[in-house]
Coordinates of C-alpha atoms and ligand atoms in Angstrom, one line a residue:
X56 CA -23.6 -172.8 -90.1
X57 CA -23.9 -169.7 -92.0
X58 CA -23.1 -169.9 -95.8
X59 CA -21.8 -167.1 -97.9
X60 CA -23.4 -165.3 -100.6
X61 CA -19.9 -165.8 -102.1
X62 CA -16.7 -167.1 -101.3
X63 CA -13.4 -166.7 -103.5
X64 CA -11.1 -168.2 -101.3
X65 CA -13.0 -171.1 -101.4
X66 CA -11.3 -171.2 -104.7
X67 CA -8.2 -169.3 -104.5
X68 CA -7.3 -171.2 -101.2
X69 CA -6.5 -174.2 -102.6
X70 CA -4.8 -173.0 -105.9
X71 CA -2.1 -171.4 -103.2
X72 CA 0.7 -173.2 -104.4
X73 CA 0.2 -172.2 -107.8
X74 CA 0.2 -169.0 -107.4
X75 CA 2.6 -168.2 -105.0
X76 CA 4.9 -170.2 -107.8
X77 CA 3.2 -167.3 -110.9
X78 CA 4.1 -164.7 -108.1
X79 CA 7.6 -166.2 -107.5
X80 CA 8.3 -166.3 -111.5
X81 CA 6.9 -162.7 -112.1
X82 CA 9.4 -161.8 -109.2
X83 CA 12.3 -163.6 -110.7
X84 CA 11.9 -162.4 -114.6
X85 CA 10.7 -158.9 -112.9
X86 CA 8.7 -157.8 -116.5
X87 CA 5.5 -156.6 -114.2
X88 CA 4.4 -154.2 -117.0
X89 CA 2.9 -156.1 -120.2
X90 CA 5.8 -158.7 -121.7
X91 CA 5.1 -162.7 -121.2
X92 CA 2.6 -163.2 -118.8
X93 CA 0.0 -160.7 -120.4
X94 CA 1.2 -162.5 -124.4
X95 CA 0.5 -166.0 -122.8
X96 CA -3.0 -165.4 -121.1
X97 CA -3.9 -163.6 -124.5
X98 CA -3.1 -166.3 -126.1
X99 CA -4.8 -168.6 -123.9
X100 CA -8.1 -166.9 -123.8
X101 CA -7.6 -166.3 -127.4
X102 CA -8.0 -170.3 -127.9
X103 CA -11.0 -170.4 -125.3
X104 CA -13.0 -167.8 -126.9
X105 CA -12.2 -167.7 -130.3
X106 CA -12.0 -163.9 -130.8
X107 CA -9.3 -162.2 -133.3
X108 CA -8.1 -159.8 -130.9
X109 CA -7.6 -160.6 -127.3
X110 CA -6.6 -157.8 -125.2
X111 CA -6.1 -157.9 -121.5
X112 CA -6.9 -154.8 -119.3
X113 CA -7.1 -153.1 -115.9
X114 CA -10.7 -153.4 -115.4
X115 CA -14.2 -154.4 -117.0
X116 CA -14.6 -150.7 -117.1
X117 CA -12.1 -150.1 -118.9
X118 CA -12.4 -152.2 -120.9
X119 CA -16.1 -151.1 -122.0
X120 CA -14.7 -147.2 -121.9
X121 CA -11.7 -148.5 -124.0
X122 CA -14.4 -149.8 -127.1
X123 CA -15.8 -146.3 -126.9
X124 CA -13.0 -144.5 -127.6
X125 CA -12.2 -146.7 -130.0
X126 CA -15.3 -146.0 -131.7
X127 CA -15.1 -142.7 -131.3
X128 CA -18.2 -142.4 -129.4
X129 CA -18.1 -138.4 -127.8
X130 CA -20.3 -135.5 -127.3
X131 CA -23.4 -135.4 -129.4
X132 CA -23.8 -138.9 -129.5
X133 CA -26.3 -141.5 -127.6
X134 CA -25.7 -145.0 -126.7
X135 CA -28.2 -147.2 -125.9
X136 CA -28.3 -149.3 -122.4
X137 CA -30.1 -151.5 -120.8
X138 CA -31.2 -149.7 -117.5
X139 CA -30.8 -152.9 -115.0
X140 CA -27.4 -153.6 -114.8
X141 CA -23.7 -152.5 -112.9
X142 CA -23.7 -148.7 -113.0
X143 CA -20.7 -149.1 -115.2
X144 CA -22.3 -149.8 -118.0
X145 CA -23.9 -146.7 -118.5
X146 CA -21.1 -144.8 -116.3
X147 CA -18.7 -145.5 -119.1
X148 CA -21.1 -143.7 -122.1
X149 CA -21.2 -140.8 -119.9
X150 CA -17.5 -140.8 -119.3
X151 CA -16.7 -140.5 -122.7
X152 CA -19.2 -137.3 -122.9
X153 CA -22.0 -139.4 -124.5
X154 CA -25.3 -139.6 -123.8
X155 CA -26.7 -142.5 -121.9
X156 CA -30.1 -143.9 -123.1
X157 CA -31.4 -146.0 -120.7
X158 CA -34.3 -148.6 -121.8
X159 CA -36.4 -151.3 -120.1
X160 CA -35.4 -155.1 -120.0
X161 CA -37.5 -158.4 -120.0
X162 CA -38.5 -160.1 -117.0
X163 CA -38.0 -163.0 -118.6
X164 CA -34.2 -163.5 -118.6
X165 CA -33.4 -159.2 -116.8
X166 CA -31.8 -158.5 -120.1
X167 CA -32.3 -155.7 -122.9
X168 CA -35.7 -155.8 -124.4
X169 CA -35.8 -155.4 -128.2
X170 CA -38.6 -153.8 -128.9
X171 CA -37.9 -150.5 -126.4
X172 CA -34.5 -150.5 -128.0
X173 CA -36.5 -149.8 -131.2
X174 CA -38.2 -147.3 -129.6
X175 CA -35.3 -145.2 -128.4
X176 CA -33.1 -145.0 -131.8
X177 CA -32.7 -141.3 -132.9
X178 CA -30.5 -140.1 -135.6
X179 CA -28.1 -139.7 -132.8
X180 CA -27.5 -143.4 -131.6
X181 CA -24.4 -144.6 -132.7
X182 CA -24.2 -147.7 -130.7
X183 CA -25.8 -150.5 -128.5
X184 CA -24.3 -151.5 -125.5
X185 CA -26.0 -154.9 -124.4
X186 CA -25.3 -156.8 -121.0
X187 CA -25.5 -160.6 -120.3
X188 CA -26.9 -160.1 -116.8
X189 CA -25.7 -162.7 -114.0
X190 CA -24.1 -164.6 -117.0
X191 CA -26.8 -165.3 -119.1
X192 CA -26.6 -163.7 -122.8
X193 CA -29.1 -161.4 -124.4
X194 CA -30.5 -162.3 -127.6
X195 CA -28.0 -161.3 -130.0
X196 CA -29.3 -162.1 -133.2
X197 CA -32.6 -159.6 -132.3
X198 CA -30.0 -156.8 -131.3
X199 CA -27.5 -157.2 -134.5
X200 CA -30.0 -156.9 -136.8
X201 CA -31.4 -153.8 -135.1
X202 CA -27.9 -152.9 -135.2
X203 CA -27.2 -153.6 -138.9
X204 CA -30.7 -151.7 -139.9
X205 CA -30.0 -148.7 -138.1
X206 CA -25.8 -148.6 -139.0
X207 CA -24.9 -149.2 -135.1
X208 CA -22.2 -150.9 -133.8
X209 CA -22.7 -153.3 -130.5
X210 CA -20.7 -153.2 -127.6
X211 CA -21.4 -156.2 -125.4
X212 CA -21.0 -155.6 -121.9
X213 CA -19.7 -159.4 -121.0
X214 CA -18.6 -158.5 -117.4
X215 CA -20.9 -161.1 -116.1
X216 CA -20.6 -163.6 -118.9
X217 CA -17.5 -165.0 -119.5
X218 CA -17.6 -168.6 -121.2
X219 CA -21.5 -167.9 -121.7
X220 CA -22.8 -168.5 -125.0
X221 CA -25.7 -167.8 -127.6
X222 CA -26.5 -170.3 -130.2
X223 CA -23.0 -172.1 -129.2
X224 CA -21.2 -168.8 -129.9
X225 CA -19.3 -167.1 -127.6
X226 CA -21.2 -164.4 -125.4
X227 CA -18.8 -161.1 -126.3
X228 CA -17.5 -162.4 -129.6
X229 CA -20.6 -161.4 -131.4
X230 CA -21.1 -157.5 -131.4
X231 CA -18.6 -155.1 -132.7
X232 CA -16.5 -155.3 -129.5
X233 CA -17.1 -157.8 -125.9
X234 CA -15.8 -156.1 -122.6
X235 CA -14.9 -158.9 -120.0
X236 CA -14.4 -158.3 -116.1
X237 CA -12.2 -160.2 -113.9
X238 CA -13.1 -158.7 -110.9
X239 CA -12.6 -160.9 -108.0
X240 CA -16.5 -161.5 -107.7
X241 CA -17.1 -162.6 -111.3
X242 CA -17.0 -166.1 -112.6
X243 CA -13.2 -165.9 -113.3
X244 CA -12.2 -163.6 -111.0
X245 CA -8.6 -162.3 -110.6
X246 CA -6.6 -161.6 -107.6
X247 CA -7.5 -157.8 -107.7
X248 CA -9.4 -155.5 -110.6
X249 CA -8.1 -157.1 -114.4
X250 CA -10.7 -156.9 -117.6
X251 CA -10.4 -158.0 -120.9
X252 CA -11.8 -156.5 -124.1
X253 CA -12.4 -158.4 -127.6
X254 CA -12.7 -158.0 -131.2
X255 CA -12.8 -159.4 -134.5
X256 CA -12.9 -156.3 -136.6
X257 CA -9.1 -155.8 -137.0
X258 CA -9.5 -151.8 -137.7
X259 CA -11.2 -151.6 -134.0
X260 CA -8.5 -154.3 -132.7
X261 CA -5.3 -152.2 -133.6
X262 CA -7.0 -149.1 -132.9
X263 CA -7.8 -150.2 -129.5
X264 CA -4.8 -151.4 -128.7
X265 CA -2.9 -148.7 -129.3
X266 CA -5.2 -146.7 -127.3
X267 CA -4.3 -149.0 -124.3
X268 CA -0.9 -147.5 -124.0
X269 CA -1.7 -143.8 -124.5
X270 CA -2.2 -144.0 -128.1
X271 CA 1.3 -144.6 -128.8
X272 CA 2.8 -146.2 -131.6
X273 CA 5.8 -146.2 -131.9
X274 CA 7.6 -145.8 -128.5
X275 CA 6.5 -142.6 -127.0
X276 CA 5.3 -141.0 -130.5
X277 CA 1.4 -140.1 -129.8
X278 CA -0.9 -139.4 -132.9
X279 CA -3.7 -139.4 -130.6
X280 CA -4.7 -139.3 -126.9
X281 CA -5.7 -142.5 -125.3
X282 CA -4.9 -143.9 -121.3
X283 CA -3.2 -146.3 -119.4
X284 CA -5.7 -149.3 -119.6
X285 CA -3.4 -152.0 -119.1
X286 CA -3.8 -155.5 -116.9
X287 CA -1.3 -156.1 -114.5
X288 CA 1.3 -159.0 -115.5
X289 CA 0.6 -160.8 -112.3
X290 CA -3.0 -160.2 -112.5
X291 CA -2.3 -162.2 -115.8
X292 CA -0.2 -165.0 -114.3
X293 CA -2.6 -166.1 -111.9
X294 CA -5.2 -165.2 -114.6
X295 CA -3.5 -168.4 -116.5
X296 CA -3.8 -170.5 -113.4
X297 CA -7.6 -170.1 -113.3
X298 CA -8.6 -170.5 -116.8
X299 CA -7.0 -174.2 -116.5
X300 CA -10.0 -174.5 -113.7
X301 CA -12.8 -172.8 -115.5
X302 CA -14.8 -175.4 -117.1
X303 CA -15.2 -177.2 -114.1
X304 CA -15.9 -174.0 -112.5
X305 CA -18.8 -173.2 -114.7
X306 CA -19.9 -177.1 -114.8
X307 CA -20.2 -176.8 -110.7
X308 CA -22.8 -173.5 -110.9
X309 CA -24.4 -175.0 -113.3
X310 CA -25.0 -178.2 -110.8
X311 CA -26.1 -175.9 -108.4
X312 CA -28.9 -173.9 -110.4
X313 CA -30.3 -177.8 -111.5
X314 CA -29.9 -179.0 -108.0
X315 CA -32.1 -176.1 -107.1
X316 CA -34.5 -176.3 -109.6
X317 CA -35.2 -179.8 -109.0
X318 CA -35.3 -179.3 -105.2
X319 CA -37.2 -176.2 -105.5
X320 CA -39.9 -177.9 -108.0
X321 CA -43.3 -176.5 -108.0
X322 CA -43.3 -175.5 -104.5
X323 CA -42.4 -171.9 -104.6
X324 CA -45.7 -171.6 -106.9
X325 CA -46.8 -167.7 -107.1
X326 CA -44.7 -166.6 -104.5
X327 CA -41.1 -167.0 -105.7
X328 CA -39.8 -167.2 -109.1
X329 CA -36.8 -169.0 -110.0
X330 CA -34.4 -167.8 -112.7
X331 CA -35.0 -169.1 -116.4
X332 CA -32.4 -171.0 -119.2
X333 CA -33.5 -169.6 -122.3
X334 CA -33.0 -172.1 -125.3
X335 CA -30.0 -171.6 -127.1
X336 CA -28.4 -170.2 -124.2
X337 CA -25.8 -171.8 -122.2
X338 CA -25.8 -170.2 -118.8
X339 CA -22.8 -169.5 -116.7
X340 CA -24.8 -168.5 -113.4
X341 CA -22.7 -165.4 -112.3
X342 CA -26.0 -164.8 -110.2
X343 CA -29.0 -167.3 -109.5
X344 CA -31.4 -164.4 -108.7
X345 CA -35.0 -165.0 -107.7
X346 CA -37.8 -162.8 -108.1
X347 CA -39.9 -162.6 -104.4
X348 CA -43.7 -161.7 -105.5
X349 CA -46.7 -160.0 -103.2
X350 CA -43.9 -157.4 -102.3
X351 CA -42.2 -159.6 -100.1
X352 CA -38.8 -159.1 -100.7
X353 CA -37.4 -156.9 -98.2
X354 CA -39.0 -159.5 -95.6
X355 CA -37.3 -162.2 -97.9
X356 CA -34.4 -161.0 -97.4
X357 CA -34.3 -160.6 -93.8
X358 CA -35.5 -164.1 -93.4
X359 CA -32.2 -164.9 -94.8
X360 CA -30.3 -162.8 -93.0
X361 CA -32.0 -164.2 -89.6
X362 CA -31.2 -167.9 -91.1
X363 CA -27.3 -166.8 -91.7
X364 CA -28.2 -167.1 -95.5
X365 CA -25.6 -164.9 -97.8
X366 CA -28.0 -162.9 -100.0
X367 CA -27.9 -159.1 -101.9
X368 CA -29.5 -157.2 -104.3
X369 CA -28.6 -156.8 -107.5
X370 CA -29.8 -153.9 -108.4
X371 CA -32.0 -152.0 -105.6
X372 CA -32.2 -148.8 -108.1
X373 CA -31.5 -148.6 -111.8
X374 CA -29.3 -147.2 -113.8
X375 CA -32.5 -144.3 -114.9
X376 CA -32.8 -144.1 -110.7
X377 CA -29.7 -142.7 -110.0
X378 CA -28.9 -139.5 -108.9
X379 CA -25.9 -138.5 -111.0
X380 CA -28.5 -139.4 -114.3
X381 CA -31.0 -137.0 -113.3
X382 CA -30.0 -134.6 -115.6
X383 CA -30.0 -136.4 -118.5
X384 CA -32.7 -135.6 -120.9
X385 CA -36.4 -137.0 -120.4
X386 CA -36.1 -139.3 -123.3
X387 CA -32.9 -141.2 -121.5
X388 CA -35.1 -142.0 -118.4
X389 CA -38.6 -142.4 -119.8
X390 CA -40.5 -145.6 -120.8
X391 CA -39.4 -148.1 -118.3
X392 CA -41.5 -150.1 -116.1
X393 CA -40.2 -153.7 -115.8
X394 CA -36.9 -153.1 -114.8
X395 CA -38.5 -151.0 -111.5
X396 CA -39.8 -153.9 -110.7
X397 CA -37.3 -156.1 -111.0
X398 CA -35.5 -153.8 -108.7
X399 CA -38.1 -154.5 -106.0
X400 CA -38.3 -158.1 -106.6
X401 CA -35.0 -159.4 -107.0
X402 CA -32.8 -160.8 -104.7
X403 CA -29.8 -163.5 -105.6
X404 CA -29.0 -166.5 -103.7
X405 CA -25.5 -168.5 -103.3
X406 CA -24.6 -170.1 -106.6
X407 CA -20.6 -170.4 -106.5
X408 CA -19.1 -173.5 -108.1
X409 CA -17.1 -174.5 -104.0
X410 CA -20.7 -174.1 -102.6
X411 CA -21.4 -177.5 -100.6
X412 CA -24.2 -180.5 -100.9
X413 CA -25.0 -179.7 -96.7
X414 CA -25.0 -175.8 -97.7
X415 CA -27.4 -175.8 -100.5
X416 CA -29.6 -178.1 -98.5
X417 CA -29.2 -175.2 -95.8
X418 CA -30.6 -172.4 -98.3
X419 CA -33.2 -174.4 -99.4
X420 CA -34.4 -175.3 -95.9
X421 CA -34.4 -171.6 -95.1
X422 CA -36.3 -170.9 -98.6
X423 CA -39.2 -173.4 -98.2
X424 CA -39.5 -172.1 -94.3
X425 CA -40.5 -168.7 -96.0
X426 CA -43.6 -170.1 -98.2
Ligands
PLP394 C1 -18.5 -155.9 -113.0 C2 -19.2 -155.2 -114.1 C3 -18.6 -154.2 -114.8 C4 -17.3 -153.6 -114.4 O1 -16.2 -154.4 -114.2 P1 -15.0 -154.0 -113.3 O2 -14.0 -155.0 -113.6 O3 -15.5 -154.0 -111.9 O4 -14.6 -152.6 -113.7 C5 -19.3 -153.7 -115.9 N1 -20.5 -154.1 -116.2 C6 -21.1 -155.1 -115.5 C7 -22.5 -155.6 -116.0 C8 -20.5 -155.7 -114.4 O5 -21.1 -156.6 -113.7

């Protein structure tokens, strides 16, 4: 039997009922744009996180180019990002007419390594845009005290990293501003694209805010330009419905990377590496991504594929590798060498929380038949 990389309705499936009653309430009050449902999951996630401001929002993008304009991060200025991650991430800094300054990451745990960031601070940088790659969060006390010796402000890219958390805090609620995707792939995924962005300055929060609806305060008077960034109200409802589920949702991947780890043991020795728990970190698992050595991988993964093992690459170039950054200055692009690596190593496995005990058996079969 084949197993999925991923499979949402796995979980959606059986939460049918519930939604189609959020669909037939949303139908029946008719307020589709903002009102209840958006106030309620606010609320709700407000409790879950902890953060001041709780704002919901069309996308994870959005959401991250939202906290830019809010900081009024333009032309001139150069934000620093790690260069293995979602384009977004660096899409958004360029969107806003930024500068995109892309440095290397750790193979330890794929995120942002401290001591390029260090590196690649001009008088220029105005900000820091960590990411929590495949749910996992970056060290946040290195970064804000770069941040508070250099007068930056953090934007944490928390697409992937929803319920994560650093030294029991909240991955997102740390920086300056957390940007949150509910895109149907992540751990709490939506029905369609939804985001979330966070804050607990409350200059930033207002500010942003306001900026979600065009800038305008009060009804249709503008003192400045912002968009249309707002999360559906049925995106919201059944939003609700899945943050009831969530713990046991991230308990469940969480079984799954031990499972695998224990299974796994030492027998992958110098030919696969298995993903890392730092200390102090509690892991969500968006991704339980392995790192194929002797540049193997591409035979890897078709050994996977032949098995009818769900598998992809996340990333095959990064963000320094793509076309459309070309023409960014040298010093965006230069000085990376892990994260090129990574690239060629790294290939992620299925980790989602519906995944069955016959089904991991099935990867792991197919995994130790590769060694
Ligand atoms: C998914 C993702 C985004 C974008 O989120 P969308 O909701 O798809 O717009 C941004 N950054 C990272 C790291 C992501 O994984």
């Amino acid at each position: 039997m084949p197993v999925p990389l991923l499979d949402v309705n796995a979980q959606n499936h059986p939460l049918q009922d519930e939604f189609t009653a959020a669909f037939q309430r949303v139908l029946g009050h008719g307020m589709f744009i903002m009102g209840r449902e958006v106030d309620e999951l606010e609320a709700e996630i407000k409790a879950f996180l902890g953060a001041k401001y709780v704002l919901g929002v069309s996308s994870g993008t959005d959401a991250l180019l939202l906290a830019l304009m809010a900081l009024d991060i333009g032309p001139g200025d150069e934000v620093i990002c790690p260069t293995f991650t979602f384009f977004a991430t660096g899409g958004c800094v360029s969107r806003v007419g930024a500068t995109p300054v892309f440095v290397d990451v750790q193979e330890s745990d794929f995120n942002i390594d401290l001591d390029a960031i260090k590196r690649k601070i001009t008088p220029r940088t105005k900000a820091i845009m960590p990411v929590h790659l495949f749910g996992q969060s970056a060290d946040m006390d290195g970064i804000m005290a770069i941040a508070a010796e250099h007068g930056l402000t953090v934007i944490e890219d928390a697409a992937q990293s929803f319920g994560a958390r650093y030294k029991g805090q909240q991955s997102g609620t740390i920086g300056h501003f957390g940007a949150y995707s509910f895109f149907p792939s992540k751990n709490l995924g939506a029905l369609g694209d939804a985001g979330l962005l966070v804050t607990n300055d409350d200059e930033l929060g207002q500010r942003a805010k306001i900026l979600r609806v065009h800038g305008m305060e009060p009804k249709y008077y503008h003192r400045e330009v912002g968009g249309n960034f707002r999360i559906d109200a049925l995106q919201s409802a059944f939003l609700r419905i899945k943050l009831r589920h969530y713990d046991s949702y991230t308990s469940r991947r969480q079984a799954n990377a031990a499972w695998y780890r224990s299974k796994f043991g030492d027998s992958l020795k110098g030919k696969i590496v298995l993903p890392t728990e730092e200390e102090d970190r509690f892991h969500i698992w968006n991704q339980f991504t392995l790192r194929v050595l002797n540049g193997r991988r591409d035979e890897f993964r078709a050994h996977l594929a032949k098995a009818g093992i769900g598998c992809d690459i996340y990333y095959p170039l990064t963000l320094d590798q793509q076309e459309c950054f070309q023409k960014l200055p040298q010093s965006s692009l230069d000085g990376i060498s892990t994260a090129h690596r990574l690239a060629s190593e790294v290939i992620s496995i299925p980790i989602y929380p519906e995944l069955r005990e016959e089904q991991r058996e099935e990867v792991a079969a197919a995994i130790l038949s590769f060694v």
